[in-house]
Coordinates of C-alpha atoms in Angstrom, one line a residue:
M125 CA -18.2 -161.0 -56.1
K126 CA -16.7 -163.3 -53.7
K127 CA -18.2 -164.0 -50.3
I128 CA -16.3 -162.9 -46.8
F129 CA -14.9 -165.3 -44.8
S130 CA -13.7 -164.0 -41.4
V131 CA -11.5 -165.4 -39.7
V132 CA -11.0 -164.1 -35.9
I133 CA -7.9 -164.4 -34.2
P134 CA -7.5 -163.3 -29.9
V135 CA -3.9 -162.7 -29.6
Y136 CA -1.8 -163.3 -26.1
K137 CA 1.4 -163.6 -25.8
N138 CA 1.7 -164.7 -29.3
E139 CA 5.0 -162.5 -30.8
K140 CA 6.8 -165.8 -31.2
N141 CA 3.8 -167.4 -33.3
L142 CA 2.3 -164.7 -35.2
P143 CA 5.4 -164.3 -37.7
I144 CA 4.7 -168.2 -39.0
T145 CA 0.8 -167.7 -38.2
I146 CA -0.1 -165.2 -40.2
P147 CA 2.1 -165.7 -43.6
Y148 CA 0.7 -169.0 -43.6
I149 CA -2.9 -168.1 -43.1
L150 CA -2.4 -165.9 -45.4
E151 CA -0.5 -168.3 -48.4
Q152 CA -3.0 -171.3 -47.6
A153 CA -6.5 -169.1 -47.7
P154 CA -6.8 -168.7 -51.5
M155 CA -6.0 -172.4 -52.2
L156 CA -8.3 -173.9 -48.8
F157 CA -11.4 -171.3 -49.8
P158 CA -11.4 -170.0 -53.3
K159 CA -14.9 -169.0 -53.0
F160 CA -14.2 -166.7 -49.9
Q161 CA -12.1 -163.5 -49.8
L162 CA -10.0 -163.6 -46.8
E163 CA -10.6 -161.3 -43.8
L164 CA -8.2 -161.9 -41.1
I165 CA -9.1 -160.1 -37.8
L166 CA -6.6 -159.5 -35.6
I167 CA -7.6 -158.9 -31.7
N168 CA -4.6 -158.0 -29.4
D169 CA -5.8 -159.1 -25.8
G170 CA -3.3 -156.3 -23.7
S171 CA -0.4 -158.7 -24.5
P172 CA 2.7 -157.3 -22.8
D173 CA 5.0 -158.8 -25.1
H174 CA 5.5 -157.3 -29.0
S175 CA 2.8 -158.8 -30.7
L176 CA 0.6 -155.9 -31.2
E177 CA 4.2 -154.4 -33.2
I178 CA 4.2 -157.6 -35.5
M179 CA 0.4 -157.5 -35.8
K180 CA 0.6 -153.6 -36.8
K181 CA 3.3 -154.3 -39.5
F182 CA 1.3 -156.9 -41.2
Q183 CA -1.5 -154.7 -41.2
K184 CA 0.5 -152.2 -43.5
E185 CA 1.6 -154.6 -45.5
F186 CA -2.0 -156.4 -46.2
P187 CA -4.8 -153.4 -45.3
E188 CA -7.4 -154.9 -47.5
T189 CA -7.1 -158.4 -45.9
I190 CA -5.8 -157.7 -42.3
R191 CA -7.8 -155.9 -39.5
I192 CA -6.5 -155.4 -36.3
A193 CA -7.9 -153.9 -32.5
S194 CA -6.1 -153.8 -29.3
F195 CA -7.3 -153.7 -26.1
V196 CA -6.7 -151.4 -22.7
H197 CA -5.8 -154.3 -21.3
N198 CA -6.3 -158.0 -20.7
F199 CA -9.5 -158.8 -20.8
G200 CA -9.7 -162.5 -21.6
Q201 CA -9.6 -164.4 -24.5
E202 CA -13.5 -165.1 -24.8
N203 CA -13.5 -161.5 -24.7
A204 CA -11.0 -160.8 -27.3
T205 CA -13.0 -163.2 -29.6
D206 CA -16.3 -161.8 -29.3
Y207 CA -15.3 -158.3 -30.6
G208 CA -13.1 -159.8 -33.3
I209 CA -17.2 -161.5 -34.1
R210 CA -18.7 -158.2 -33.4
I211 CA -17.0 -156.0 -36.2
A212 CA -16.3 -159.1 -39.0
K213 CA -18.0 -158.5 -42.5
G214 CA -18.0 -161.4 -42.9
D215 CA -20.6 -164.2 -44.9
A216 CA -18.9 -166.5 -42.4
V217 CA -17.4 -166.2 -39.4
G218 CA -14.5 -168.4 -38.0
V219 CA -12.4 -168.5 -34.6
I220 CA -9.0 -170.3 -34.2
S221 CA -6.1 -169.6 -31.9
A222 CA -3.1 -167.9 -32.9
D223 CA -0.5 -170.8 -32.1
L224 CA -2.4 -172.9 -35.2
Q225 CA -2.3 -175.8 -32.7
D226 CA -5.8 -176.0 -34.5
P227 CA -5.1 -177.2 -37.9
F228 CA -6.3 -174.3 -40.3
E229 CA -6.5 -176.8 -43.0
L230 CA -9.8 -177.9 -41.3
F231 CA -11.8 -174.8 -42.2
P232 CA -12.9 -175.9 -45.6
D233 CA -14.6 -178.8 -44.2
L234 CA -16.0 -176.6 -41.3
L235 CA -17.5 -174.2 -44.5
K236 CA -19.2 -177.6 -46.1
G237 CA -20.7 -178.3 -42.8
L238 CA -22.9 -174.6 -43.3
E239 CA -23.4 -174.8 -47.1
D240 CA -24.7 -178.8 -45.6
G241 CA -27.5 -176.4 -43.6
H242 CA -25.9 -176.0 -40.4
D243 CA -25.5 -172.2 -38.8
M244 CA -22.9 -173.4 -36.5
V245 CA -19.5 -176.3 -37.3
C246 CA -17.1 -176.8 -34.4
A247 CA -14.1 -178.8 -34.4
V248 CA -14.1 -180.9 -31.9
R249 CA -10.9 -182.1 -29.9
E250 CA -11.3 -185.6 -29.8
R251 CA -7.7 -186.1 -28.7
R252 CA -4.7 -183.8 -27.4
D253 CA -0.9 -184.8 -27.9
E254 CA -0.4 -182.4 -24.9
K255 CA -0.3 -184.0 -21.6
G256 CA -0.3 -182.2 -17.7
V257 CA -2.4 -181.2 -15.5
G258 CA -3.7 -178.6 -17.0
V259 CA -4.7 -180.8 -19.6
F260 CA -6.1 -183.1 -17.2
F261 CA -8.0 -180.3 -15.9
A262 CA -9.6 -179.6 -18.8
K263 CA -10.8 -182.6 -19.8
T264 CA -12.4 -183.1 -16.7
T265 CA -13.9 -179.5 -17.1
H266 CA -15.7 -180.8 -20.3
R267 CA -16.8 -183.6 -19.5
L268 CA -18.5 -182.4 -16.2
I269 CA -20.2 -179.4 -18.5
K270 CA -21.4 -182.2 -21.0
R271 CA -22.9 -184.6 -17.7
F272 CA -24.7 -181.7 -15.8
I273 CA -24.9 -178.4 -18.0
N274 CA -25.6 -179.0 -21.6
S275 CA -25.6 -182.9 -23.1
Q276 CA -24.5 -181.4 -26.7
Y277 CA -21.5 -179.7 -25.5
P278 CA -18.8 -182.6 -27.1
A279 CA -16.2 -184.1 -24.4
G280 CA -13.6 -182.5 -25.7
G281 CA -14.6 -178.9 -25.6
Y282 CA -14.3 -177.0 -28.5
D283 CA -12.9 -173.2 -29.3
F284 CA -12.0 -173.7 -33.2
F285 CA -15.8 -173.6 -35.0
V286 CA -17.3 -171.3 -38.2
M287 CA -20.8 -169.6 -38.2
N288 CA -22.9 -168.2 -40.9
R289 CA -23.8 -164.6 -40.6
E290 CA -27.0 -164.7 -39.0
M291 CA -25.7 -167.2 -36.5
A292 CA -23.0 -164.2 -35.4
D293 CA -26.1 -161.2 -35.4
R294 CA -27.7 -163.9 -32.7
Y295 CA -24.9 -164.7 -30.5
L296 CA -24.0 -160.8 -30.4
Q297 CA -27.4 -160.2 -28.8
V298 CA -26.5 -161.9 -25.7
Q299 CA -24.9 -159.6 -23.3
E300 CA -23.2 -161.6 -21.0
K301 CA -19.8 -160.9 -18.6
N302 CA -19.1 -164.1 -17.0
G303 CA -20.6 -166.7 -19.2
N304 CA -18.9 -169.3 -21.5
M305 CA -18.9 -168.6 -25.1
A306 CA -19.1 -172.6 -26.0
L307 CA -22.2 -172.7 -23.9
T308 CA -23.6 -169.8 -24.8
L309 CA -23.0 -170.8 -28.8
L310 CA -24.8 -173.8 -28.1
W311 CA -27.5 -171.9 -26.3
A312 CA -27.9 -169.8 -29.3
S313 CA -27.6 -172.2 -32.3
S314 CA -30.5 -174.1 -33.7
S315 CA -28.4 -176.4 -35.7
A316 CA -24.8 -177.4 -34.5
A317 CA -23.0 -180.1 -36.1
F318 CA -19.3 -181.3 -34.5
I319 CA -15.9 -182.7 -37.0
P320 CA -13.4 -184.2 -34.4
Y321 CA -9.8 -183.5 -35.0
T322 CA -6.5 -184.2 -32.8
R323 CA -4.9 -181.0 -31.3
Q324 CA -1.7 -180.9 -32.2
K325 CA 1.0 -180.2 -29.4
R326 CA 2.4 -176.5 -29.3
E327 CA 5.9 -176.6 -31.0
I328 CA 6.3 -172.6 -30.4
G329 CA 6.3 -170.1 -27.2
S330 CA 4.1 -171.1 -24.0
S331 CA 0.3 -170.9 -23.6
G332 CA -0.7 -167.6 -21.7
W333 CA -4.3 -169.6 -20.6
M334 CA -2.6 -170.1 -17.5
F335 CA -4.4 -172.7 -14.6
S336 CA -5.9 -169.9 -12.5
M337 CA -7.7 -169.0 -15.9
K338 CA -8.9 -172.3 -16.0
V339 CA -9.9 -172.4 -12.7
K340 CA -12.3 -169.3 -12.8
A341 CA -13.6 -170.5 -16.6
F342 CA -15.1 -173.6 -14.5
I343 CA -16.6 -171.4 -12.0
D344 CA -18.1 -169.2 -14.9
A345 CA -19.7 -171.8 -16.6
F346 CA -21.2 -173.9 -13.3
V347 CA -22.2 -170.2 -11.8
S348 CA -23.5 -168.9 -14.8
N349 CA -25.2 -171.5 -16.9
T350 CA -26.6 -173.7 -13.9
Y351 CA -28.3 -173.9 -10.7
L352 CA -26.6 -177.0 -10.1
P353 CA -24.1 -175.9 -6.8
L354 CA -27.1 -174.4 -5.1
R355 CA -28.9 -177.4 -5.5
A356 CA -26.3 -179.4 -4.2
M357 CA -26.0 -177.1 -1.2
S358 CA -29.6 -177.9 -0.9
V359 CA -29.8 -181.2 -0.9
G360 CA -26.4 -181.8 1.4
G361 CA -28.1 -179.9 4.1
M362 CA -31.6 -181.8 3.9
L363 CA -29.0 -184.9 3.6
F364 CA -26.9 -184.2 6.9
A365 CA -29.7 -182.4 8.5
C366 CA -31.7 -186.2 8.5
I367 CA -28.5 -187.7 9.8
A368 CA -27.7 -185.2 12.7
F369 CA -31.5 -185.8 13.3
C370 CA -31.2 -189.3 13.4
I371 CA -27.8 -189.0 15.6
A372 CA -29.8 -187.0 18.4
V373 CA -32.6 -189.4 18.2
L374 CA -30.2 -192.2 19.0
V375 CA -28.6 -190.5 21.6
C376 CA -31.3 -189.9 23.6
L377 CA -32.9 -193.2 23.3
E378 CA -29.6 -194.8 24.7
A379 CA -29.6 -192.2 27.5
I380 CA -33.2 -192.9 28.7
F381 CA -33.4 -196.6 28.2
I382 CA -30.2 -197.5 28.6
G383 CA -28.7 -195.5 30.7
R384 CA -25.7 -194.8 28.7
D385 CA -22.9 -192.0 29.2
V386 CA -22.3 -190.7 25.9
P387 CA -19.1 -189.0 25.7
G388 CA -18.3 -186.8 22.7
W389 CA -15.8 -184.1 23.3
S390 CA -13.6 -185.5 20.0
S391 CA -16.9 -186.4 18.1
L392 CA -18.3 -183.2 18.9
S393 CA -15.3 -181.1 17.7
L394 CA -15.0 -183.1 14.5
L395 CA -18.7 -182.1 14.0
I396 CA -18.2 -178.6 14.2
T397 CA -15.5 -178.6 12.2
F398 CA -16.8 -180.3 9.2
F399 CA -20.2 -178.3 9.3
S400 CA -18.1 -175.1 10.0
G401 CA -16.2 -175.8 6.6
L402 CA -19.3 -177.4 5.2
I403 CA -21.2 -173.7 5.9
L404 CA -18.3 -171.6 5.0
M405 CA -18.1 -173.5 1.7
S406 CA -22.1 -173.0 1.0
L407 CA -21.5 -169.0 1.8
G408 CA -18.8 -169.2 -1.0
I409 CA -21.0 -170.5 -3.4
I410 CA -23.5 -167.8 -3.0
G411 CA -20.8 -165.6 -2.8
E412 CA -19.9 -166.5 -6.3
Y413 CA -23.4 -166.0 -7.3
L414 CA -23.8 -162.6 -5.7
W415 CA -20.5 -161.6 -7.3
R416 CA -21.9 -162.1 -10.9
I417 CA -25.5 -160.1 -10.1
F418 CA -23.1 -157.6 -9.1
D419 CA -20.9 -157.3 -12.0
E420 CA -23.4 -157.3 -14.0
V421 CA -25.5 -154.4 -12.5
K422 CA -22.5 -152.2 -12.6
V423 CA -23.1 -151.8 -16.5
R424 CA -19.4 -151.8 -17.1
P425 CA -18.4 -152.9 -20.6
Q426 CA -16.8 -155.8 -21.4
Y427 CA -14.0 -154.8 -22.6
L428 CA -11.8 -151.3 -23.5
V429 CA -10.7 -150.6 -26.9
A430 CA -7.7 -148.6 -27.5
E431 CA -7.1 -148.9 -30.9
C432 CA -8.6 -150.1 -34.1
S433 CA -7.1 -150.4 -37.4
Q434 CA -10.5 -148.1 -39.0
E435 CA -11.7 -145.6 -36.2
E436 CA -15.3 -145.7 -37.4
E437 CA -15.4 -149.5 -36.3
K438 CA -14.2 -148.3 -33.1
E439 CA -16.9 -146.0 -32.4
T440 CA -19.5 -148.6 -33.4
S441 CA -17.4 -151.1 -31.4
G442 CA -18.2 -148.6 -28.2
E443 CA -21.8 -148.3 -28.7
A444 CA -22.4 -151.8 -28.6
E445 CA -20.0 -152.4 -25.3
G446 CA -22.0 -149.7 -23.5
Q447 CA -25.9 -151.9 -24.4

């Protein structure tokens, strides 16, 4: 009996991609990994277009291969991926985007990494054929994460990967609402491997990964995985306090021994403005941490499933989400 390979695809605004992506995957899978039986899991992340209707159409044509689920509204790509992993039945689980900017043909190499003893194999974006502010921001974010949070994290980032069943089960034990999936996976992995590739330029449609989402992901990565922002506040506060003390001592000495009258309305205003901004920024950083604590203690589910291709899967997922 063949092992099952579950391929999870989060779907958001992909109505132009799905009619090309799904047939391509169904056609290529038997040739690329003949030892595995494909289980294609499509998770509609509250997409406002006709993605769900297209998913349902293909699921009716291939009910033994395709499984679909749909969220009540948009909960984010990582939550859609999380749910796909949760309901996957495969001995190996892979994740890829719906636009096929990541090469589906790389899956055999990733699966070979599992056979070699790794519990997770990630395809790392060594180079991008895309340009723009968003790409620059993403690259900068990945480098900062690698520098300050996890040195194992690839400089190009990753969201295209495979993992074995044991690794998937370990990952699913983590209940974190505002975390970073890539960092969580590395934390849960005992032996991760990386394979470089070139991410292709998007040819059809436009990305739903807006700049505001990238900013939130950046903040989540640092606030949820490191105390660096708080430490920077502490160090900065001590540094400026020392500078202020030295300036105060200098002013007092000049007044006592030289008798110099020190005018300073403009400089005083500048200092007040600067330190007021610094205080507000510090309060904002503290607020980011407090909000995430508040969000966790509300114990709301990470996502709500509106419908699923199999009702028993929906019930199971509801129990998992309520933990």
